[in-house]
GROMACS .gro file of C-alpha atoms in nm:
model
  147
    1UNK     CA    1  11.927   0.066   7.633
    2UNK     CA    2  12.271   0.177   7.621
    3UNK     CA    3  12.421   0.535   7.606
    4UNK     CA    4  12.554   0.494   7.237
    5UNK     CA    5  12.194   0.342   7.117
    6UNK     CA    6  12.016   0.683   7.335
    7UNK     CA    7  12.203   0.887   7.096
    8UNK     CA    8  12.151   0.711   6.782
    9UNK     CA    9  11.791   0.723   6.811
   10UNK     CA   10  11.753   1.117   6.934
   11UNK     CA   11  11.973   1.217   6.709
   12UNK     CA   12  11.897   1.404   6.371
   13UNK     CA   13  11.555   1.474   6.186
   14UNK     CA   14  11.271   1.224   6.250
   15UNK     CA   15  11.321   0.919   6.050
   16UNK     CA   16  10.990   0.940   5.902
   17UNK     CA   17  11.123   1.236   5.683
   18UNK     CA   18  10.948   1.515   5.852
   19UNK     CA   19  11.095   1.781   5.930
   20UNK     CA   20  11.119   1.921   6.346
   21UNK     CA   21  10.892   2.231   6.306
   22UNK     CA   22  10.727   2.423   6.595
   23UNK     CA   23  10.411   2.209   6.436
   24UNK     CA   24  10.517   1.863   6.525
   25UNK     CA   25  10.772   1.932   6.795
   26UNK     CA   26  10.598   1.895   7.114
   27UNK     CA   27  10.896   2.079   7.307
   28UNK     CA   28  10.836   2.366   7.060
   29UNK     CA   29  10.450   2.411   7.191
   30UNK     CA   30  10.549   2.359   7.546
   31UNK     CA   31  10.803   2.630   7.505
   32UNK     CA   32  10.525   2.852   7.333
   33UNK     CA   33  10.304   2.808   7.596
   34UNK     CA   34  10.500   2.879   7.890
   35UNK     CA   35  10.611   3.211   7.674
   36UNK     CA   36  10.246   3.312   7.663
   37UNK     CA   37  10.143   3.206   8.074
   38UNK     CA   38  10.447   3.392   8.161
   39UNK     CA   39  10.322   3.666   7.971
   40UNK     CA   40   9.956   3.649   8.108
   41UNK     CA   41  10.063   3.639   8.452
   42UNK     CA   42  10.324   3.940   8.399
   43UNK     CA   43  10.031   4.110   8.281
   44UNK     CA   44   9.840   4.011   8.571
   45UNK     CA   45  10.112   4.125   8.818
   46UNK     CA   46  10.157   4.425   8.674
   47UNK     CA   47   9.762   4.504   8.820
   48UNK     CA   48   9.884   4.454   9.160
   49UNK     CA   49  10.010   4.670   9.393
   50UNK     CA   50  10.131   4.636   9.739
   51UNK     CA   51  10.059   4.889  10.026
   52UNK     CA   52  10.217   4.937  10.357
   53UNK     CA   53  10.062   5.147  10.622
   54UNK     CA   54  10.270   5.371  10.892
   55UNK     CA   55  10.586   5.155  10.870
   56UNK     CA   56  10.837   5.203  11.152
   57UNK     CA   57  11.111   5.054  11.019
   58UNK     CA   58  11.282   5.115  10.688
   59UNK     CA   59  11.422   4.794  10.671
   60UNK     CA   60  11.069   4.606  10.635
   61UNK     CA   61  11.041   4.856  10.315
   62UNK     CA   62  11.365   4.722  10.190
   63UNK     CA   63  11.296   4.348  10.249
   64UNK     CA   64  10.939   4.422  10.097
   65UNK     CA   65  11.064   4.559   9.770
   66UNK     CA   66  11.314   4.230   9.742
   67UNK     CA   67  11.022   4.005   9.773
   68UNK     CA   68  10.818   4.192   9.524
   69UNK     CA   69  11.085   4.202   9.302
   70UNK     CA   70  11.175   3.848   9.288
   71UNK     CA   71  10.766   3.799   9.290
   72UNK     CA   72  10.774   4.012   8.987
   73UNK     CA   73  10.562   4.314   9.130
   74UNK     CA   74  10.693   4.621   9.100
   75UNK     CA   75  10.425   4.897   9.221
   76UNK     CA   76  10.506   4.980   9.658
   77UNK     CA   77  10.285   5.240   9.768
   78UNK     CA   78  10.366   5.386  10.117
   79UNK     CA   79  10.135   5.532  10.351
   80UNK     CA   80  10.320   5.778  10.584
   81UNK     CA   81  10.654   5.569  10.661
   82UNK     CA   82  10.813   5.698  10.933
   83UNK     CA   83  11.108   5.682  10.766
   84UNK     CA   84  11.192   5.699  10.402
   85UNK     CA   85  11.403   5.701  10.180
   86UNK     CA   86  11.656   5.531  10.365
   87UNK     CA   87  12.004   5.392  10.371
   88UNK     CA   88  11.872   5.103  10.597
   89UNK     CA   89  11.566   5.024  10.308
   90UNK     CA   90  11.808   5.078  10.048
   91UNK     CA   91  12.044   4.779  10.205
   92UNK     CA   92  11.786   4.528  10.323
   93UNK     CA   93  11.630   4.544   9.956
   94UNK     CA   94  11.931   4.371   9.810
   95UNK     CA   95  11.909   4.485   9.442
   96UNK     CA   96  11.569   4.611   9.425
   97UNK     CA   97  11.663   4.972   9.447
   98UNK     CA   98  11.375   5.019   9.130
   99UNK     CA   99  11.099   4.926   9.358
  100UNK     CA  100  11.240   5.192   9.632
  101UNK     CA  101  11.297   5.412   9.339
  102UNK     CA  102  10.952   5.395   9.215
  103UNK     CA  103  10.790   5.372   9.575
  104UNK     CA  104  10.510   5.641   9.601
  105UNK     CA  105  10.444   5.779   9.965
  106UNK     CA  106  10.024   5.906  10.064
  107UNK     CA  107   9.930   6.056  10.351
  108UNK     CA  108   9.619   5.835  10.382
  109UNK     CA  109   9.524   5.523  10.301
  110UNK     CA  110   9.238   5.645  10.056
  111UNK     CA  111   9.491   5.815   9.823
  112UNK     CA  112   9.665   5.451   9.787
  113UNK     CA  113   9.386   5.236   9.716
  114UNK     CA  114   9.111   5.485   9.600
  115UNK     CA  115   9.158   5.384   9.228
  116UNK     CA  116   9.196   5.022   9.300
  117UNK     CA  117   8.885   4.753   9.182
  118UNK     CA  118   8.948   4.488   9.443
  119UNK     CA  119   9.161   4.536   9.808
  120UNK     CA  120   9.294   4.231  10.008
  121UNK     CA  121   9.472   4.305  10.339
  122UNK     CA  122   9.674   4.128  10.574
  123UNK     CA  123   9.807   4.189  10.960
  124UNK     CA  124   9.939   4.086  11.253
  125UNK     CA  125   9.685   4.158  11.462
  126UNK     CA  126   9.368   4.026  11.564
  127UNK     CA  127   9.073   4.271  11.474
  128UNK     CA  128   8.736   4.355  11.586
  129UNK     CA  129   8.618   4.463  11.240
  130UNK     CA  130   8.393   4.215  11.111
  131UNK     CA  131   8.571   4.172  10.750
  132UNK     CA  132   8.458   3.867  10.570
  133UNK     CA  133   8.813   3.612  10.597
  134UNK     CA  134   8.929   3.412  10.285
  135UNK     CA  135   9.225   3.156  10.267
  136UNK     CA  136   9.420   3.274  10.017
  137UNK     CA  137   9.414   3.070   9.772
  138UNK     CA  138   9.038   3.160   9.754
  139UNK     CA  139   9.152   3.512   9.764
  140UNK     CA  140   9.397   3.422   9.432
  141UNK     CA  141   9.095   3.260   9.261
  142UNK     CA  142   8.888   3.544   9.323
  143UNK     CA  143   9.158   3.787   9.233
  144UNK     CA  144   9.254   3.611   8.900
  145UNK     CA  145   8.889   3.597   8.735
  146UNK     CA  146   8.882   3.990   8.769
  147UNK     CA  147   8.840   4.199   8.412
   0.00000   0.00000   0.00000
């Protein structure tokens, strides 16, 4: 099919004499729909919140909140940073100065996760605790059919 053809046929209101409403315009729908999963998951996110635990360097708070914040979380809780707030945070977030901003620093561990329904954690180290271990995308199904 040639270019000039392409156009003639996508151009202006069905031939059929309908009209292009959102109820026979399949882009329309689509559009709808992505509106509302964006808006469920945004929802969703806005349950989660990420905890770091006696952090020695500022800059992993930094590079945290950018991560969040292009993940679209936005509550950091900090249990006893050794260092914050921080210049060195503050650069290595790159624009996410409202996570930092809204960061709330605990003492313990208990005061940032005692309110919380369901607690995933992750490390760098091997541990002798015998915690049940999950892939994570087992861990996101799980975490998703939550009330």
């Amino acid at each position: 099919m040639k270019l000039a053809e392409l156009k003639e046929r996508t151009a202006g209101p069905p031939r059929d004499g309908r009209s292009l409403t959102s109820q026979n315009c399949p882009s329309e729908h689509h559009r709808h729909d992505k509106v509302r999963a964006m808006s469920d998951a945004s929802h969703f996110l806005d349950r989660v919140r990420v905890v770091m635990l006696h952090t020695t360097h500022p800059g992993n708070i930094g590079a945290t909140a950018r991560a969040m914040k292009t993940m679209g979380l936005r509550h950091l809780y900090l249990v006893k940073p050794k260092t914050f707030p921080s210049d060195v945070a503050v650069a290595r977030s790159s624009h996410a100065d409202d996570i930092l901003d809204g960061a709330i620093v605990v003492e313990t561990l208990e005061q940032a996760i005692g309110d919380c329904q369901f607690v995933v954690g992750t490390g760098d180290r091997t541990r002798t605790v015998p915690w049940p271990l999950y892939r994570p995308r087992e861990m996101a199904e799980h975490a998703v059919s939550l009330p």
